[in-house]
PDB file of C-alpha atoms in Angstrom:
ATOM      1  CA  GLU J   1     -26.823  -1.840  -8.848  1.00 94.00           C
ATOM      2  CA  VAL J   2     -25.396  -0.761 -11.943  1.00 96.00           C
ATOM      3  CA  HIS J   3     -25.580  -3.423 -14.576  1.00 97.00           C
ATOM      4  CA  LEU J   4     -24.037  -3.530 -18.337  1.00 98.00           C
ATOM      5  CA  VAL J   5     -24.673  -6.336 -20.918  1.00 98.00           C
ATOM      6  CA  GLU J   6     -23.001  -6.487 -24.092  1.00 98.00           C
ATOM      7  CA  SER J   7     -23.977  -8.653 -26.658  1.00 98.00           C
ATOM      8  CA  GLY J   8     -23.829  -8.789 -30.448  1.00 97.00           C
ATOM      9  CA  GLY J   9     -20.334  -9.890 -31.001  1.00 97.00           C
ATOM     10  CA  GLY J  10     -18.819 -12.890 -33.373  1.00 97.00           C
ATOM     11  CA  LEU J  11     -17.176 -13.754 -36.109  1.00 98.00           C
ATOM     12  CA  VAL J  12     -17.137 -11.627 -39.364  1.00 98.00           C
ATOM     13  CA  GLN J  13     -15.262 -11.169 -42.696  1.00 97.00           C
ATOM     14  CA  PRO J  14     -13.457  -7.948 -43.435  1.00 97.00           C
ATOM     15  CA  GLY J  15     -15.451  -5.496 -44.936  1.00 97.00           C
ATOM     16  CA  GLY J  16     -18.496  -6.860 -43.347  1.00 98.00           C
ATOM     17  CA  SER J  17     -20.994  -4.891 -40.425  1.00 98.00           C
ATOM     18  CA  LEU J  18     -21.804  -6.093 -36.992  1.00 98.00           C
ATOM     19  CA  ARG J  19     -23.949  -4.198 -34.389  1.00 98.00           C
ATOM     20  CA  LEU J  20     -23.209  -4.322 -30.823  1.00 98.00           C
ATOM     21  CA  SER J  21     -25.728  -3.748 -28.055  1.00 98.00           C
ATOM     22  CA  CYS J  22     -25.515  -2.581 -24.513  1.00 98.00           C
ATOM     23  CA  ALA J  23     -28.235  -3.236 -22.110  1.00 98.00           C
ATOM     24  CA  ALA J  24     -28.214  -1.209 -18.940  1.00 98.00           C
ATOM     25  CA  SER J  25     -29.997  -1.672 -15.582  1.00 97.00           C
ATOM     26  CA  GLY J  26     -30.057  -0.173 -12.550  1.00 97.00           C
ATOM     27  CA  PHE J  27     -29.802   3.517 -12.807  1.00 96.00           C
ATOM     28  CA  THR J  28     -31.691   6.153 -14.650  1.00 97.00           C
ATOM     29  CA  PHE J  29     -29.928   5.387 -18.337  1.00 97.00           C
ATOM     30  CA  SER J  30     -31.350   8.505 -20.028  1.00 96.00           C
ATOM     31  CA  SER J  31     -29.229  10.920 -17.547  1.00 95.00           C
ATOM     32  CA  TYR J  32     -25.599   9.227 -18.437  1.00 96.00           C
ATOM     33  CA  TRP J  33     -23.063   9.298 -20.917  1.00 95.00           C
ATOM     34  CA  MET J  34     -22.416   6.151 -22.622  1.00 97.00           C
ATOM     35  CA  HIS J  35     -18.865   4.909 -24.093  1.00 98.00           C
ATOM     36  CA  TRP J  36     -17.557   1.837 -25.743  1.00 98.00           C
ATOM     37  CA  VAL J  37     -14.090   0.889 -25.501  1.00 98.00           C
ATOM     38  CA  ARG J  38     -12.168  -1.876 -27.219  1.00 98.00           C
ATOM     39  CA  GLN J  39      -9.413  -4.083 -26.221  1.00 98.00           C
ATOM     40  CA  ALA J  40      -7.504  -6.041 -28.937  1.00 98.00           C
ATOM     41  CA  PRO J  41      -6.101  -9.308 -27.762  1.00 97.00           C
ATOM     42  CA  GLY J  42      -3.015  -9.014 -25.467  1.00 96.00           C
ATOM     43  CA  LYS J  43      -2.872  -5.172 -25.884  1.00 97.00           C
ATOM     44  CA  GLY J  44      -4.239  -2.141 -24.192  1.00 97.00           C
ATOM     45  CA  LEU J  45      -7.725  -0.565 -23.819  1.00 98.00           C
ATOM     46  CA  VAL J  46      -8.663   2.186 -26.470  1.00 98.00           C
ATOM     47  CA  TRP J  47     -11.173   4.488 -26.090  1.00 98.00           C
ATOM     48  CA  VAL J  48     -13.831   4.449 -29.045  1.00 98.00           C
ATOM     49  CA  SER J  49     -16.833   6.331 -28.801  1.00 98.00           C
ATOM     50  CA  ARG J  50     -19.343   8.309 -26.595  1.00 97.00           C
ATOM     51  CA  ILE J  51     -22.643   9.436 -26.935  1.00 97.00           C
ATOM     52  CA  ASP J  52     -24.365  11.916 -24.196  1.00 95.00           C
ATOM     53  CA  ASP J  53     -27.540  11.118 -22.417  1.00 94.00           C
ATOM     54  CA  ASP J  54     -29.882  12.238 -25.130  1.00 92.00           C
ATOM     55  CA  GLY J  55     -27.607  11.343 -28.318  1.00 93.00           C
ATOM     56  CA  SER J  56     -27.102  15.103 -29.014  1.00 94.00           C
ATOM     57  CA  SER J  57     -23.390  15.057 -28.760  1.00 96.00           C
ATOM     58  CA  ILE J  58     -21.116  12.141 -30.145  1.00 97.00           C
ATOM     59  CA  THR J  59     -17.460  11.787 -30.583  1.00 97.00           C
ATOM     60  CA  TYR J  60     -15.420   9.056 -31.791  1.00 97.00           C
ATOM     61  CA  ALA J  61     -11.687   7.979 -31.849  1.00 97.00           C
ATOM     62  CA  ASP J  62      -9.863   8.595 -35.486  1.00 95.00           C
ATOM     63  CA  SER J  63      -9.696   4.975 -36.119  1.00 95.00           C
ATOM     64  CA  VAL J  64     -13.210   4.375 -36.419  1.00 97.00           C
ATOM     65  CA  LYS J  65     -14.648   7.972 -37.274  1.00 97.00           C
ATOM     66  CA  GLY J  66     -16.661   7.004 -40.695  1.00 97.00           C
ATOM     67  CA  ARG J  67     -16.813   3.612 -39.935  1.00 98.00           C
ATOM     68  CA  PHE J  68     -18.937   3.094 -36.584  1.00 98.00           C
ATOM     69  CA  THR J  69     -21.714   4.985 -35.346  1.00 98.00           C
ATOM     70  CA  ILE J  70     -22.777   5.165 -32.074  1.00 98.00           C
ATOM     71  CA  SER J  71     -26.608   5.683 -30.753  1.00 98.00           C
ATOM     72  CA  ARG J  72     -29.233   4.957 -28.069  1.00 98.00           C
ATOM     73  CA  ASP J  73     -32.558   4.082 -27.233  1.00 97.00           C
ATOM     74  CA  ASN J  74     -33.199   5.360 -23.888  1.00 97.00           C
ATOM     75  CA  ALA J  75     -36.632   3.582 -23.957  1.00 97.00           C
ATOM     76  CA  LYS J  76     -35.095   0.464 -23.938  1.00 98.00           C
ATOM     77  CA  ASN J  77     -31.908   1.320 -21.705  1.00 98.00           C
ATOM     78  CA  THR J  78     -29.469   0.196 -24.484  1.00 98.00           C
ATOM     79  CA  VAL J  79     -26.653   2.147 -26.202  1.00 98.00           C
ATOM     80  CA  TYR J  80     -25.289   0.573 -29.856  1.00 98.00           C
ATOM     81  CA  LEU J  81     -22.276   0.205 -31.836  1.00 98.00           C
ATOM     82  CA  GLN J  82     -22.625   0.014 -35.739  1.00 98.00           C
ATOM     83  CA  MET J  83     -19.678  -1.189 -37.067  1.00 98.00           C
ATOM     84  CA  ASN J  84     -18.982  -1.074 -40.968  1.00 98.00           C
ATOM     85  CA  ASN J  85     -16.424  -1.895 -43.175  1.00 98.00           C
ATOM     86  CA  LEU J  86     -14.736  -3.859 -40.788  1.00 98.00           C
ATOM     87  CA  ARG J  87     -11.103  -4.919 -40.699  1.00 97.00           C
ATOM     88  CA  ALA J  88      -8.551  -7.240 -39.268  1.00 97.00           C
ATOM     89  CA  GLU J  89      -7.560  -4.424 -36.462  1.00 97.00           C
ATOM     90  CA  ASP J  90     -11.078  -4.227 -35.179  1.00 98.00           C
ATOM     91  CA  THR J  91     -10.415  -7.277 -33.641  1.00 98.00           C
ATOM     92  CA  ALA J  92     -10.955  -6.992 -30.046  1.00 98.00           C
ATOM     93  CA  VAL J  93     -13.300  -7.186 -26.801  1.00 98.00           C
ATOM     94  CA  TYR J  94     -15.595  -4.494 -27.106  1.00 98.00           C
ATOM     95  CA  TYR J  95     -16.687  -2.968 -23.572  1.00 98.00           C
ATOM     96  CA  CYS J  96     -19.727  -0.337 -22.832  1.00 98.00           C
ATOM     97  CA  ALA J  97     -18.945   1.948 -19.864  1.00 98.00           C
ATOM     98  CA  ARG J  98     -20.701   4.365 -18.017  1.00 97.00           C
ATOM     99  CA  ARG J  99     -18.880   7.417 -15.971  1.00 94.00           C
ATOM    100  CA  SER J 100     -18.917   6.619 -11.770  1.00 91.00           C
ATOM    101  CA  GLY J 101     -21.103   9.318 -10.992  1.00 89.00           C
ATOM    102  CA  TYR J 102     -18.819  11.039  -9.053  1.00 91.00           C
ATOM    103  CA  THR J 103     -17.470  13.206 -12.394  1.00 91.00           C
ATOM    104  CA  ASP J 104     -18.406  13.096 -15.759  1.00 91.00           C
ATOM    105  CA  TYR J 105     -15.000  12.285 -17.143  1.00 96.00           C
ATOM    106  CA  ASP J 106     -14.312   8.805 -15.802  1.00 95.00           C
ATOM    107  CA  LEU J 107     -15.641   5.584 -16.401  1.00 96.00           C
ATOM    108  CA  GLY J 108     -16.649   3.740 -13.507  1.00 95.00           C
ATOM    109  CA  TYR J 109     -18.942   0.884 -14.719  1.00 97.00           C
ATOM    110  CA  TRP J 110     -18.140  -1.404 -17.062  1.00 98.00           C
ATOM    111  CA  GLY J 111     -19.690  -4.329 -18.842  1.00 98.00           C
ATOM    112  CA  GLN J 112     -18.205  -7.813 -19.095  1.00 97.00           C
ATOM    113  CA  GLY J 113     -17.246  -7.392 -22.880  1.00 97.00           C
ATOM    114  CA  THR J 114     -18.217  -8.829 -26.333  1.00 98.00           C
ATOM    115  CA  LEU J 115     -15.637 -10.334 -28.426  1.00 98.00           C
ATOM    116  CA  VAL J 116     -15.574  -9.253 -32.331  1.00 98.00           C
ATOM    117  CA  THR J 117     -13.041 -11.074 -34.348  1.00 98.00           C
ATOM    118  CA  VAL J 118     -12.755 -10.038 -37.907  1.00 98.00           C
ATOM    119  CA  SER J 119     -11.366 -12.653 -40.118  1.00 96.00           C
ATOM    120  CA  THR J 120     -11.828 -14.685 -43.523  1.00 94.00           C
TER     121      THR J 120
ATOM    122  CA  GLN T   1      -5.502  11.019 -30.560  1.00 74.00           C
ATOM    123  CA  SER T   2      -2.103   9.468 -29.593  1.00 88.00           C
ATOM    124  CA  ALA T   3      -2.120   7.169 -27.051  1.00 94.00           C
ATOM    125  CA  LEU T   4      -0.637   8.905 -23.434  1.00 97.00           C
ATOM    126  CA  THR T   5       2.981   7.223 -22.489  1.00 98.00           C
ATOM    127  CA  GLN T   6       3.201   4.687 -19.574  1.00 98.00           C
ATOM    128  CA  PRO T   7       6.191   2.206 -18.762  1.00 98.00           C
ATOM    129  CA  ALA T   8       5.610  -1.131 -20.076  1.00 97.00           C
ATOM    130  CA  SER T   9       6.154  -2.827 -16.886  1.00 98.00           C
ATOM    131  CA  VAL T  10       6.919  -1.654 -12.885  1.00 98.00           C
ATOM    132  CA  SER T  11       7.728  -4.261 -10.551  1.00 97.00           C
ATOM    133  CA  GLY T  12       8.150  -4.219  -6.802  1.00 97.00           C
ATOM    134  CA  SER T  13       8.421  -6.312  -3.681  1.00 97.00           C
ATOM    135  CA  PRO T  14       5.628  -6.551  -0.983  1.00 97.00           C
ATOM    136  CA  GLY T  15       5.681  -3.707   1.066  1.00 97.00           C
ATOM    137  CA  GLN T  16       7.379  -1.572  -0.950  1.00 97.00           C
ATOM    138  CA  SER T  17       6.073   1.423  -2.925  1.00 98.00           C
ATOM    139  CA  ILE T  18       6.043   2.086  -7.083  1.00 98.00           C
ATOM    140  CA  THR T  19       5.090   4.860  -9.131  1.00 98.00           C
ATOM    141  CA  ILE T  20       3.614   4.476 -12.791  1.00 98.00           C
ATOM    142  CA  SER T  21       3.845   7.550 -14.805  1.00 98.00           C
ATOM    143  CA  CYS T  22       1.471   8.912 -17.804  1.00 98.00           C
ATOM    144  CA  THR T  23       2.303  11.574 -19.799  1.00 98.00           C
ATOM    145  CA  GLY T  24       0.450  13.463 -22.178  1.00 97.00           C
ATOM    146  CA  THR T  25       0.256  16.915 -23.737  1.00 97.00           C
ATOM    147  CA  SER T  26      -1.518  20.143 -22.983  1.00 96.00           C
ATOM    148  CA  SER T  27      -4.337  18.966 -25.144  1.00 96.00           C
ATOM    149  CA  ASP T  28      -5.242  15.901 -22.820  1.00 97.00           C
ATOM    150  CA  VAL T  29      -3.469  15.536 -19.382  1.00 97.00           C
ATOM    151  CA  GLY T  30      -1.945  18.977 -19.340  1.00 97.00           C
ATOM    152  CA  GLY T  31      -5.153  20.816 -20.159  1.00 96.00           C
ATOM    153  CA  TYR T  32      -7.566  18.992 -17.842  1.00 97.00           C
ATOM    154  CA  ASN T  33      -7.573  17.529 -14.232  1.00 97.00           C
ATOM    155  CA  TYR T  34      -9.903  14.798 -15.741  1.00 98.00           C
ATOM    156  CA  VAL T  35      -7.325  12.032 -15.395  1.00 98.00           C
ATOM    157  CA  SER T  36      -8.533   8.781 -14.028  1.00 98.00           C
ATOM    158  CA  TRP T  37      -6.489   5.549 -13.382  1.00 98.00           C
ATOM    159  CA  TYR T  38      -7.923   1.917 -14.128  1.00 98.00           C
ATOM    160  CA  GLN T  39      -6.659  -1.890 -12.352  1.00 98.00           C
ATOM    161  CA  GLN T  40      -7.244  -4.806 -14.819  1.00 98.00           C
ATOM    162  CA  HIS T  41      -6.852  -8.115 -13.924  1.00 98.00           C
ATOM    163  CA  PRO T  42      -6.256 -11.006 -16.939  1.00 96.00           C
ATOM    164  CA  GLY T  43      -9.944 -11.547 -18.503  1.00 95.00           C
ATOM    165  CA  LYS T  44     -11.496  -9.329 -16.130  1.00 97.00           C
ATOM    166  CA  ALA T  45     -13.203  -5.832 -17.056  1.00 97.00           C
ATOM    167  CA  PRO T  46     -10.735  -2.544 -16.119  1.00 98.00           C
ATOM    168  CA  LYS T  47     -11.771  -1.312 -12.380  1.00 98.00           C
ATOM    169  CA  LEU T  48     -11.910   2.638 -11.658  1.00 98.00           C
ATOM    170  CA  MET T  49      -8.919   3.463  -9.423  1.00 98.00           C
ATOM    171  CA  ILE T  50      -8.619   7.146  -9.367  1.00 98.00           C
ATOM    172  CA  TYR T  51     -10.775   9.876 -11.100  1.00 98.00           C
ATOM    173  CA  ASP T  52     -10.144  13.411 -11.639  1.00 97.00           C
ATOM    174  CA  VAL T  53      -6.225  13.051 -11.339  1.00 97.00           C
ATOM    175  CA  SER T  54      -6.545  12.321  -7.294  1.00 98.00           C
ATOM    176  CA  ASN T  55      -9.564  11.076  -5.816  1.00 97.00           C
ATOM    177  CA  ARG T  56     -10.389   7.707  -4.760  1.00 97.00           C
ATOM    178  CA  PRO T  57     -13.901   6.319  -5.360  1.00 96.00           C
ATOM    179  CA  SER T  58     -15.434   4.809  -2.221  1.00 95.00           C
ATOM    180  CA  GLY T  59     -13.913   1.461  -1.506  1.00 96.00           C
ATOM    181  CA  ILE T  60     -10.640   1.914  -3.008  1.00 97.00           C
ATOM    182  CA  SER T  61      -7.745   1.292  -0.514  1.00 97.00           C
ATOM    183  CA  ASN T  62      -5.875   4.403   0.312  1.00 96.00           C
ATOM    184  CA  ARG T  63      -2.648   2.670  -0.638  1.00 98.00           C
ATOM    185  CA  PHE T  64      -3.434   4.246  -4.192  1.00 98.00           C
ATOM    186  CA  SER T  65      -2.558   7.978  -4.452  1.00 98.00           C
ATOM    187  CA  ALA T  66      -2.310  10.045  -7.545  1.00 98.00           C
ATOM    188  CA  SER T  67      -1.265  13.525  -8.839  1.00 98.00           C
ATOM    189  CA  LYS T  68      -0.487  15.430 -11.545  1.00 98.00           C
ATOM    190  CA  SER T  69       2.234  17.613 -12.655  1.00 97.00           C
ATOM    191  CA  GLY T  70       2.158  19.637 -16.094  1.00 97.00           C
ATOM    192  CA  SER T  71       1.161  16.862 -18.704  1.00 97.00           C
ATOM    193  CA  THR T  72       2.394  14.058 -16.469  1.00 98.00           C
ATOM    194  CA  ALA T  73       0.100  12.072 -14.344  1.00 98.00           C
ATOM    195  CA  SER T  74       1.308   9.746 -11.498  1.00 98.00           C
ATOM    196  CA  LEU T  75       0.089   6.253  -9.779  1.00 98.00           C
ATOM    197  CA  THR T  76       1.573   5.534  -6.577  1.00 98.00           C
ATOM    198  CA  ILE T  77       1.009   2.241  -4.589  1.00 98.00           C
ATOM    199  CA  SER T  78       2.327   1.904  -1.512  1.00 98.00           C
ATOM    200  CA  GLY T  79       2.348  -1.105   0.787  1.00 97.00           C
ATOM    201  CA  LEU T  80       2.377  -3.481  -2.445  1.00 98.00           C
ATOM    202  CA  GLN T  81      -0.018  -6.476  -2.081  1.00 97.00           C
ATOM    203  CA  ALA T  82       0.276  -9.624  -4.085  1.00 97.00           C
ATOM    204  CA  GLU T  83      -3.254  -8.708  -5.242  1.00 97.00           C
ATOM    205  CA  ASP T  84      -2.060  -5.344  -6.994  1.00 98.00           C
ATOM    206  CA  GLU T  85      -0.305  -7.491  -9.611  1.00 98.00           C
ATOM    207  CA  ALA T  86      -2.391  -6.456 -12.500  1.00 98.00           C
ATOM    208  CA  ASP T  87      -2.159  -4.114 -15.675  1.00 98.00           C
ATOM    209  CA  TYR T  88      -2.733  -0.390 -14.954  1.00 98.00           C
ATOM    210  CA  TYR T  89      -4.109   2.068 -17.244  1.00 98.00           C
ATOM    211  CA  CYS T  90      -4.326   5.964 -17.633  1.00 98.00           C
ATOM    212  CA  THR T  91      -6.735   8.094 -19.356  1.00 98.00           C
ATOM    213  CA  SER T  92      -7.370  11.473 -19.800  1.00 98.00           C
ATOM    214  CA  TYR T  93     -10.382  13.816 -21.609  1.00 97.00           C
ATOM    215  CA  THR T  94      -9.115  15.644 -24.873  1.00 97.00           C
ATOM    216  CA  SER T  95      -9.497  18.796 -26.274  1.00 96.00           C
ATOM    217  CA  SER T  96     -11.088  17.102 -29.080  1.00 94.00           C
ATOM    218  CA  SER T  97     -14.173  15.982 -26.480  1.00 95.00           C
ATOM    219  CA  SER T  98     -12.917  12.339 -26.740  1.00 96.00           C
ATOM    220  CA  TRP T  99     -10.602  10.216 -24.208  1.00 97.00           C
ATOM    221  CA  VAL T 100      -7.607   8.695 -24.738  1.00 97.00           C
ATOM    222  CA  PHE T 101      -5.627   5.749 -23.046  1.00 98.00           C
ATOM    223  CA  GLY T 102      -2.519   4.902 -21.848  1.00 98.00           C
ATOM    224  CA  GLY T 103      -0.721   1.818 -23.312  1.00 97.00           C
ATOM    225  CA  GLY T 104      -1.044   0.032 -20.226  1.00 98.00           C
ATOM    226  CA  THR T 105       1.737  -0.796 -17.356  1.00 98.00           C
ATOM    227  CA  LYS T 106       2.143  -4.274 -16.122  1.00 98.00           C
ATOM    228  CA  LEU T 107       2.629  -4.441 -12.539  1.00 98.00           C
ATOM    229  CA  THR T 108       4.560  -7.347 -11.212  1.00 98.00           C
ATOM    230  CA  VAL T 109       4.854  -8.091  -7.382  1.00 97.00           C
ATOM    231  CA  LEU T 110       8.328 -10.017  -6.731  1.00 94.00           C
TER     232      LEU T 110
END
């Protein structure tokens, strides 16, 4: 069974940094692209970033480009999101997600999310 | 990377059908057959309902169907049930090798 568990969220001051982790199990991690998606309180889903199976291809949403870095460690079955220069508008639940297996372009499996709060 | 456009809310009575639209551009919805739809209940992670415009994953009721015409995708739920009340999001792959979500639609079952 596919299992994704995010961790690393918490309270951070504006301008600060945080690293999120997503531990994967139940599938061959090194064969799948991984995504981060966020959702501000009471708001909609926003795609953040994607990393391909070996980390050679990475894309970001414009809103986080230059501040966030996605990476993965296939030996540890973990994907990361390093978030720097955090702003109040980055406050959100951050989900990691994986495609379903039917196609490369959906998000079929999701973690439970980890909350990041950027505030003084 | 502008969000895809969805109606903020739709409603219907049990047994009725509703349709949620999702409008993008030729750089996303109109350019690729990679539209997917998600259902999200309060406090829960999203759930994949439709992939690649019109395909249902295993276990998803055939009351859920979807299509695309030009740069607008649509999700139809027939035979509305109380448990269908949730937020629904569309997403599309884009020409920038990124993904973009719609703003979400709150479905109320009256």
